[in-house]
Tab-separated table of N, CA and C in Angstrom:
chain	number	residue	atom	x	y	z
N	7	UNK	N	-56.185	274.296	40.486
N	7	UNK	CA	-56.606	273.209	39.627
N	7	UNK	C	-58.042	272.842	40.003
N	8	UNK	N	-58.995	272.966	39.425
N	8	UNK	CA	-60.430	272.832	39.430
N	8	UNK	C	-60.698	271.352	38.294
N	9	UNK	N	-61.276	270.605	38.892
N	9	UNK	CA	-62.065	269.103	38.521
N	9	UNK	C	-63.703	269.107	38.698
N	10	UNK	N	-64.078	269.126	37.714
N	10	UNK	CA	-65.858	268.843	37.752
N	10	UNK	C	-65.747	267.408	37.884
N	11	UNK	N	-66.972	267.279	38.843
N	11	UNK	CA	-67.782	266.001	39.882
N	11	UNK	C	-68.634	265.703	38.534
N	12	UNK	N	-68.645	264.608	38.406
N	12	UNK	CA	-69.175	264.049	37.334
N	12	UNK	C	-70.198	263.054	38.606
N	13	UNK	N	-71.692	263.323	38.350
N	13	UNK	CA	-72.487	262.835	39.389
N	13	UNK	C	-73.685	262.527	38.397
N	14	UNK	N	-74.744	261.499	38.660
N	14	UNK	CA	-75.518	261.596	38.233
N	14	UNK	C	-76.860	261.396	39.354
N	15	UNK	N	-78.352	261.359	38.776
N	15	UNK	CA	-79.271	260.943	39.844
N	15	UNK	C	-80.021	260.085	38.856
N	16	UNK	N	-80.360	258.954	39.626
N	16	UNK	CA	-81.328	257.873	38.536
N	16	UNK	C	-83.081	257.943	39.555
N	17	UNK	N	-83.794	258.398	38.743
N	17	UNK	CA	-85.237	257.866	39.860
N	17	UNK	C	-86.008	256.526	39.241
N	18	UNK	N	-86.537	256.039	39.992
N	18	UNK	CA	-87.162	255.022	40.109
N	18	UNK	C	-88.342	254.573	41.142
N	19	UNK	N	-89.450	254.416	40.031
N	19	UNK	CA	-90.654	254.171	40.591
N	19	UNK	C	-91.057	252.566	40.988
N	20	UNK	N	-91.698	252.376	42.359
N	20	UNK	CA	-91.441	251.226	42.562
N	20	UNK	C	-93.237	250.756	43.217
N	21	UNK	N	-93.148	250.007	42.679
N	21	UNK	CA	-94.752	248.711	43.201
N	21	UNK	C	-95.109	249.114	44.407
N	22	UNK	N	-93.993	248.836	45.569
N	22	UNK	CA	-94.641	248.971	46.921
N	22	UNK	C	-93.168	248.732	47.379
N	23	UNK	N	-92.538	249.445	48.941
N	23	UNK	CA	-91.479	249.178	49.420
N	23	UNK	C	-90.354	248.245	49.526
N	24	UNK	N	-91.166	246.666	48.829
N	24	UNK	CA	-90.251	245.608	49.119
N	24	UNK	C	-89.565	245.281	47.540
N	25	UNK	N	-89.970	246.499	47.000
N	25	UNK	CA	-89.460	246.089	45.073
N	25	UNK	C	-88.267	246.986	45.220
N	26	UNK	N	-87.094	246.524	45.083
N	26	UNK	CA	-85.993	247.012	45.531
N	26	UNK	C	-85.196	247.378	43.975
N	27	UNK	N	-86.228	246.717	42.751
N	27	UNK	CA	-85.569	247.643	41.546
N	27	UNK	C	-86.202	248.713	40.810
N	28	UNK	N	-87.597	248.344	40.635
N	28	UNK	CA	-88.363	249.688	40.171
N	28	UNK	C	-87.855	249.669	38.832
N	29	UNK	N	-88.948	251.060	38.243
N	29	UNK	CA	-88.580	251.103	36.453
N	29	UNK	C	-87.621	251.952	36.879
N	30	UNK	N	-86.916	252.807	36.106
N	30	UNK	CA	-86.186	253.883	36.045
N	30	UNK	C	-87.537	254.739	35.175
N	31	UNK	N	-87.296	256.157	35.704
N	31	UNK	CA	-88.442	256.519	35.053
N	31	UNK	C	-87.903	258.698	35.041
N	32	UNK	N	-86.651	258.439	35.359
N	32	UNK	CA	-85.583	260.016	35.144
N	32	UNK	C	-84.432	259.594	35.124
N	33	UNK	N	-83.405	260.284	34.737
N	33	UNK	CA	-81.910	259.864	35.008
N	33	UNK	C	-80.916	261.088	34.429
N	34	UNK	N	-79.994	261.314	34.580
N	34	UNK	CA	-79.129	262.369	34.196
N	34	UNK	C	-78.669	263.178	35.280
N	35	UNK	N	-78.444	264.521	35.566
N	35	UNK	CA	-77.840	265.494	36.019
N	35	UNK	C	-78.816	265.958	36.571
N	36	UNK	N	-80.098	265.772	36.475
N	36	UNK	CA	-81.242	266.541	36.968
N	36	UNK	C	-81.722	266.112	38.620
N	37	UNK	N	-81.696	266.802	39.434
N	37	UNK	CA	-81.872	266.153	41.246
N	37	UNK	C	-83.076	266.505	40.921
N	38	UNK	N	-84.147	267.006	40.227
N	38	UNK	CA	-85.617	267.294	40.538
N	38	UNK	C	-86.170	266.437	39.589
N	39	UNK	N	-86.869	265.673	40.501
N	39	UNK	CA	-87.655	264.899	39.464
N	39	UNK	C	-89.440	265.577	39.260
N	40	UNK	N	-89.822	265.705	37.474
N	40	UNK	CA	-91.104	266.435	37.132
N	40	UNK	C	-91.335	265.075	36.665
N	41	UNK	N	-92.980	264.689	37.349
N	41	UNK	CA	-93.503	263.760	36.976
N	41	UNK	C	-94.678	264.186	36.420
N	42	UNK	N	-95.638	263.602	35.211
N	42	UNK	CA	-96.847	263.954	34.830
N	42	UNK	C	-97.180	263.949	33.597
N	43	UNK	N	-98.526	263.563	33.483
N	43	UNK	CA	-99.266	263.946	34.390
N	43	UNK	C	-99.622	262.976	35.150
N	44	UNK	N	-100.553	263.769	36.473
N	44	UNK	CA	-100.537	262.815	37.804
N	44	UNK	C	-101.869	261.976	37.491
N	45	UNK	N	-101.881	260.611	36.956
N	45	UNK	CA	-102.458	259.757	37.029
N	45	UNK	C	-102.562	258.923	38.193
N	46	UNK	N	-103.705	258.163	38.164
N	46	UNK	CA	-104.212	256.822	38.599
N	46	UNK	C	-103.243	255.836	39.227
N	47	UNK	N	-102.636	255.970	37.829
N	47	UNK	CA	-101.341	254.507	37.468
N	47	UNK	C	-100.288	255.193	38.532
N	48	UNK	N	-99.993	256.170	38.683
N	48	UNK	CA	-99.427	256.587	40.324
N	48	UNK	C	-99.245	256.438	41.618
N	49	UNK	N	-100.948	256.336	41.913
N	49	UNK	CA	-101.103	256.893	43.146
N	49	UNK	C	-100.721	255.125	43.788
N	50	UNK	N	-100.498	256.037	45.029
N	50	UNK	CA	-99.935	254.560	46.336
N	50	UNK	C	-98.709	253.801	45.006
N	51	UNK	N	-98.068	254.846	44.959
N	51	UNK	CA	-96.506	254.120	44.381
N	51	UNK	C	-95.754	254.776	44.749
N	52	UNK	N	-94.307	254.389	44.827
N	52	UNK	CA	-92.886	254.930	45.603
N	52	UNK	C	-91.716	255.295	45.104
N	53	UNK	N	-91.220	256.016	45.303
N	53	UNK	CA	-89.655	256.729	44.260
N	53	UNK	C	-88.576	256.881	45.040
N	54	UNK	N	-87.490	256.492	44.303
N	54	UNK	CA	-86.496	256.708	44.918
N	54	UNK	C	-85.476	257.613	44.418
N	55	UNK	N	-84.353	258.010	44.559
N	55	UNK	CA	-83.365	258.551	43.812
N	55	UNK	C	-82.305	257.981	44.561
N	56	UNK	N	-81.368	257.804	43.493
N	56	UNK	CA	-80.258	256.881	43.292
N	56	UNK	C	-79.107	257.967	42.987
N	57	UNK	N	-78.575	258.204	43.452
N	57	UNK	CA	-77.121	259.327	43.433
N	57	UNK	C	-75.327	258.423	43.097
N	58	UNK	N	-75.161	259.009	41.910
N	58	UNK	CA	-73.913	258.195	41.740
N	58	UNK	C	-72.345	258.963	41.844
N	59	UNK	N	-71.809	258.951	42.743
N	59	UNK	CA	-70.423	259.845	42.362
N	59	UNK	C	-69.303	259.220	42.202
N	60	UNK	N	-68.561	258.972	41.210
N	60	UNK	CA	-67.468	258.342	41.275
N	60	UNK	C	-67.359	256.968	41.308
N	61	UNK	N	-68.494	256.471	40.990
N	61	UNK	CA	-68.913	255.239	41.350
N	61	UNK	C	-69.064	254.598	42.577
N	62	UNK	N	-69.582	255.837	43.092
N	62	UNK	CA	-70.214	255.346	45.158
N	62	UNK	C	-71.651	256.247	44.541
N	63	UNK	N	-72.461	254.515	44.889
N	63	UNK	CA	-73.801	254.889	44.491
N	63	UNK	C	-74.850	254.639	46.061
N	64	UNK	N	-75.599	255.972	45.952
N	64	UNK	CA	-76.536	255.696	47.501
N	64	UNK	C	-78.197	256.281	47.052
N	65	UNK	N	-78.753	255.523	47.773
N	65	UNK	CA	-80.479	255.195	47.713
N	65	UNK	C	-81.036	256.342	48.774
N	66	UNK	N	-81.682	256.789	47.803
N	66	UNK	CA	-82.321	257.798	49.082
N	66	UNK	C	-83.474	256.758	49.946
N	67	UNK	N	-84.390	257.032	50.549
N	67	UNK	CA	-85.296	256.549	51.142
N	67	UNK	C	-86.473	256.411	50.192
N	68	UNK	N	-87.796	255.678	50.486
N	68	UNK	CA	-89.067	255.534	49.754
N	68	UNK	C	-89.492	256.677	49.960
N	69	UNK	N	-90.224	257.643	49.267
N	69	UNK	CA	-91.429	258.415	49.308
N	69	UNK	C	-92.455	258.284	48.464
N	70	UNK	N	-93.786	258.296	49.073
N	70	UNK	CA	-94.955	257.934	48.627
N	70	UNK	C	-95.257	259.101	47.357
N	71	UNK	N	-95.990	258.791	46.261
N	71	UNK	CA	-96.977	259.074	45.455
N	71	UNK	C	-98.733	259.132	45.559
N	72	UNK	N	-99.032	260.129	46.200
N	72	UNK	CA	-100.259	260.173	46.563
N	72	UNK	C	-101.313	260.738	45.774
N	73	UNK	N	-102.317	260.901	44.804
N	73	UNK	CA	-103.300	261.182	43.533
N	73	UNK	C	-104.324	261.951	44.500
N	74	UNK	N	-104.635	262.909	44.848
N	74	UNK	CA	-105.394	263.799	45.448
N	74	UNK	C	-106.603	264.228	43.980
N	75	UNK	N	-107.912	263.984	44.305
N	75	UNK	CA	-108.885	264.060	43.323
N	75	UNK	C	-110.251	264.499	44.389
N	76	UNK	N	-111.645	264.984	43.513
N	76	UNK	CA	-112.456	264.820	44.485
N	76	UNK	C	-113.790	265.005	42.983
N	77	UNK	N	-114.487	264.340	42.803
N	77	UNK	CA	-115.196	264.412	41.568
N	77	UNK	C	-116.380	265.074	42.217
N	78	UNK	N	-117.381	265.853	41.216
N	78	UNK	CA	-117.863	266.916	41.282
N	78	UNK	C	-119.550	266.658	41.389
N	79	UNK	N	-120.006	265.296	41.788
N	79	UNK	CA	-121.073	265.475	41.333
N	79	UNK	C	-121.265	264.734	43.079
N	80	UNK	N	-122.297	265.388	44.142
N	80	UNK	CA	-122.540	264.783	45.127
N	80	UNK	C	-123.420	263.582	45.270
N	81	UNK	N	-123.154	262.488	45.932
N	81	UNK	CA	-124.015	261.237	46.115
N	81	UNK	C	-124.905	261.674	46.409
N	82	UNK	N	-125.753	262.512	47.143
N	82	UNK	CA	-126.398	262.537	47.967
N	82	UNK	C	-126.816	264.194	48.562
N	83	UNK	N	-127.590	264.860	48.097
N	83	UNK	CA	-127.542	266.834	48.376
N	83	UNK	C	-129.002	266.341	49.411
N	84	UNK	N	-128.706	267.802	50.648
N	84	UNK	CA	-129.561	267.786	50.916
N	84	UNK	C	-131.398	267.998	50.466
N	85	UNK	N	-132.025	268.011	50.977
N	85	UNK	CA	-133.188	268.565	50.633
N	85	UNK	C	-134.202	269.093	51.162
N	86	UNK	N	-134.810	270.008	50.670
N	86	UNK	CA	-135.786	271.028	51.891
N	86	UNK	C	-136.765	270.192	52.621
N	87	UNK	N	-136.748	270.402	53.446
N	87	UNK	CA	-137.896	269.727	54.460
N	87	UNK	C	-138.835	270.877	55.833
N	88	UNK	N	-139.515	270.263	55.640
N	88	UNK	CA	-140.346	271.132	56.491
N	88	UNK	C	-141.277	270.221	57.677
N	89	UNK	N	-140.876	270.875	58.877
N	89	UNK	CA	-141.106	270.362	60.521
N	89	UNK	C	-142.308	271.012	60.855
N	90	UNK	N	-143.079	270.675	61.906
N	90	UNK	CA	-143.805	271.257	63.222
N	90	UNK	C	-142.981	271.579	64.109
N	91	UNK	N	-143.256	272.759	64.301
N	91	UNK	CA	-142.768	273.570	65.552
N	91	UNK	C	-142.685	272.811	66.859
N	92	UNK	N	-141.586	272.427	67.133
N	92	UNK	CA	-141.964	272.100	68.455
N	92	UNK	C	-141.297	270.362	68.344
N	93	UNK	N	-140.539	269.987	66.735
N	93	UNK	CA	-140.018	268.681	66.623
N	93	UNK	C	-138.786	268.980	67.140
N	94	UNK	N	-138.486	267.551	67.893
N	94	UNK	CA	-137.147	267.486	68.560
N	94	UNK	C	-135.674	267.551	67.889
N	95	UNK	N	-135.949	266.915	66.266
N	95	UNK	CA	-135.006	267.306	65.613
N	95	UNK	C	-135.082	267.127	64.136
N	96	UNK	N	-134.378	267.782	63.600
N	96	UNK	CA	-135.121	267.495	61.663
N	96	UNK	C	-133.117	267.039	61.588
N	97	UNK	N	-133.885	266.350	60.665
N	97	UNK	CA	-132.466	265.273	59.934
N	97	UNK	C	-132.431	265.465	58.524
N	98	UNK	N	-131.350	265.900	58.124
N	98	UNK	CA	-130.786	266.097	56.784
N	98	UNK	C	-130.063	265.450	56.153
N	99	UNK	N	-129.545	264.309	55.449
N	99	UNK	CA	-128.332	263.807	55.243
N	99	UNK	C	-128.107	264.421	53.845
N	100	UNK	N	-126.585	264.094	53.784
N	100	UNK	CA	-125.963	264.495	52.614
N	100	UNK	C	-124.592	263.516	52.600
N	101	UNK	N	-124.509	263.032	51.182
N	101	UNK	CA	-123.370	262.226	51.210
N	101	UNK	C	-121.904	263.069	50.452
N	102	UNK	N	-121.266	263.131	50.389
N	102	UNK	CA	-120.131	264.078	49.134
N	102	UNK	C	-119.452	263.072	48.403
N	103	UNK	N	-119.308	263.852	47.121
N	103	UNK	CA	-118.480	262.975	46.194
N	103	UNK	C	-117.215	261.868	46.632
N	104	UNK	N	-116.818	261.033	45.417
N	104	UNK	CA	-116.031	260.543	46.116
N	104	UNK	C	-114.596	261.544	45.789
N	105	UNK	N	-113.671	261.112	46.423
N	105	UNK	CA	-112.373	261.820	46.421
N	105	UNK	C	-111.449	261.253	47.574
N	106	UNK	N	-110.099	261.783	47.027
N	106	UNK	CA	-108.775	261.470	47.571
N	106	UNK	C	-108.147	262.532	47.965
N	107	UNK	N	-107.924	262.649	49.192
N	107	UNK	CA	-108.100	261.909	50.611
N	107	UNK	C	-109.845	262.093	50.720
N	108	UNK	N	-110.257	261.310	51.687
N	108	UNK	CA	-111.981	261.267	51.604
N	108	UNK	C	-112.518	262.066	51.968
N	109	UNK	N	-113.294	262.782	51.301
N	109	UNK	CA	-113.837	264.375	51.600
N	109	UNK	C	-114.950	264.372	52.771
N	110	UNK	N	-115.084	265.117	53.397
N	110	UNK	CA	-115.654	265.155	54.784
N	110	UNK	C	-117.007	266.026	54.786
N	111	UNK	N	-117.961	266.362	55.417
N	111	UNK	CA	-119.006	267.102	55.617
N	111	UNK	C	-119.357	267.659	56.802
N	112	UNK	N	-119.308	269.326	56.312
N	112	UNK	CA	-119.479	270.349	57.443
N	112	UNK	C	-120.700	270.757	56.970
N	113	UNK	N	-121.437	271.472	57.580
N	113	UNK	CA	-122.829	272.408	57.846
N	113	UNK	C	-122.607	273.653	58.031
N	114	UNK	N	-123.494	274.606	57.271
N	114	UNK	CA	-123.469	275.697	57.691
N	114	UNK	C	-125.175	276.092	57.920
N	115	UNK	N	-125.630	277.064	58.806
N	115	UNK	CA	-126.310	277.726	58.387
N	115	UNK	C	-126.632	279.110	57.825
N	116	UNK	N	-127.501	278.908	56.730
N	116	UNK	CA	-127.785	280.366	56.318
N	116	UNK	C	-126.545	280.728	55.382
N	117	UNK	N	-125.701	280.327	54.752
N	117	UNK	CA	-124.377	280.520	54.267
N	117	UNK	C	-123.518	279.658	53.309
């Protein structure tokens, strides 16, 4: 005698950890939640999934929504400069776009 589990998963996106209802924003039979596209209105927000069997319902934990971006145009490029032989040090700055997580600056030479 075989019985199908009648289960569902509800997700829900939430403000910040202490919003304990959130929208509903998936629901059905589906355990994978496809979100998108990955906007703005996202990032630093939290999801949960909500599992129902039989009517014993359990909360998974918070996981973050993080918007990873890095726009294309630099603050700040270096520029050629030219020393006397014999200066202690030539200074270049360069700033990089902005972006998520905050993009960093390495040097190369010649490359």
């Amino acid at each position: 005698l075989s019985t199908a589990v009648e289960k569902t998963w509800t997700w829900r996106l939430h403000a910040d950890i202490y919003d304990d209802t959130g929208s509903v924003i998936g629901s059905g039979s589906s355990d994978t939640l496809v979100l998108g596209p990955a906007t703005f209105e996202v990032d630093n927000t939290f999801v949960t999934c909500a599992a129902d069997i039989f009517g014993t319902k359990l909360l998974s934990r918070f996981a973050a929504i993080r918007v990873s971006y890095i726009e294309t145009e630099f603050l700040l490029e270096p520029s050629d400069t030219t020393v006397q032989a014999g200066t202690d040090h030539v200074r270049m700055d360069c700033m990089p776009p902005h972006g998520n997580p905050k993009p960093y600056v390495t040097w190369t030479k010649n490359g």
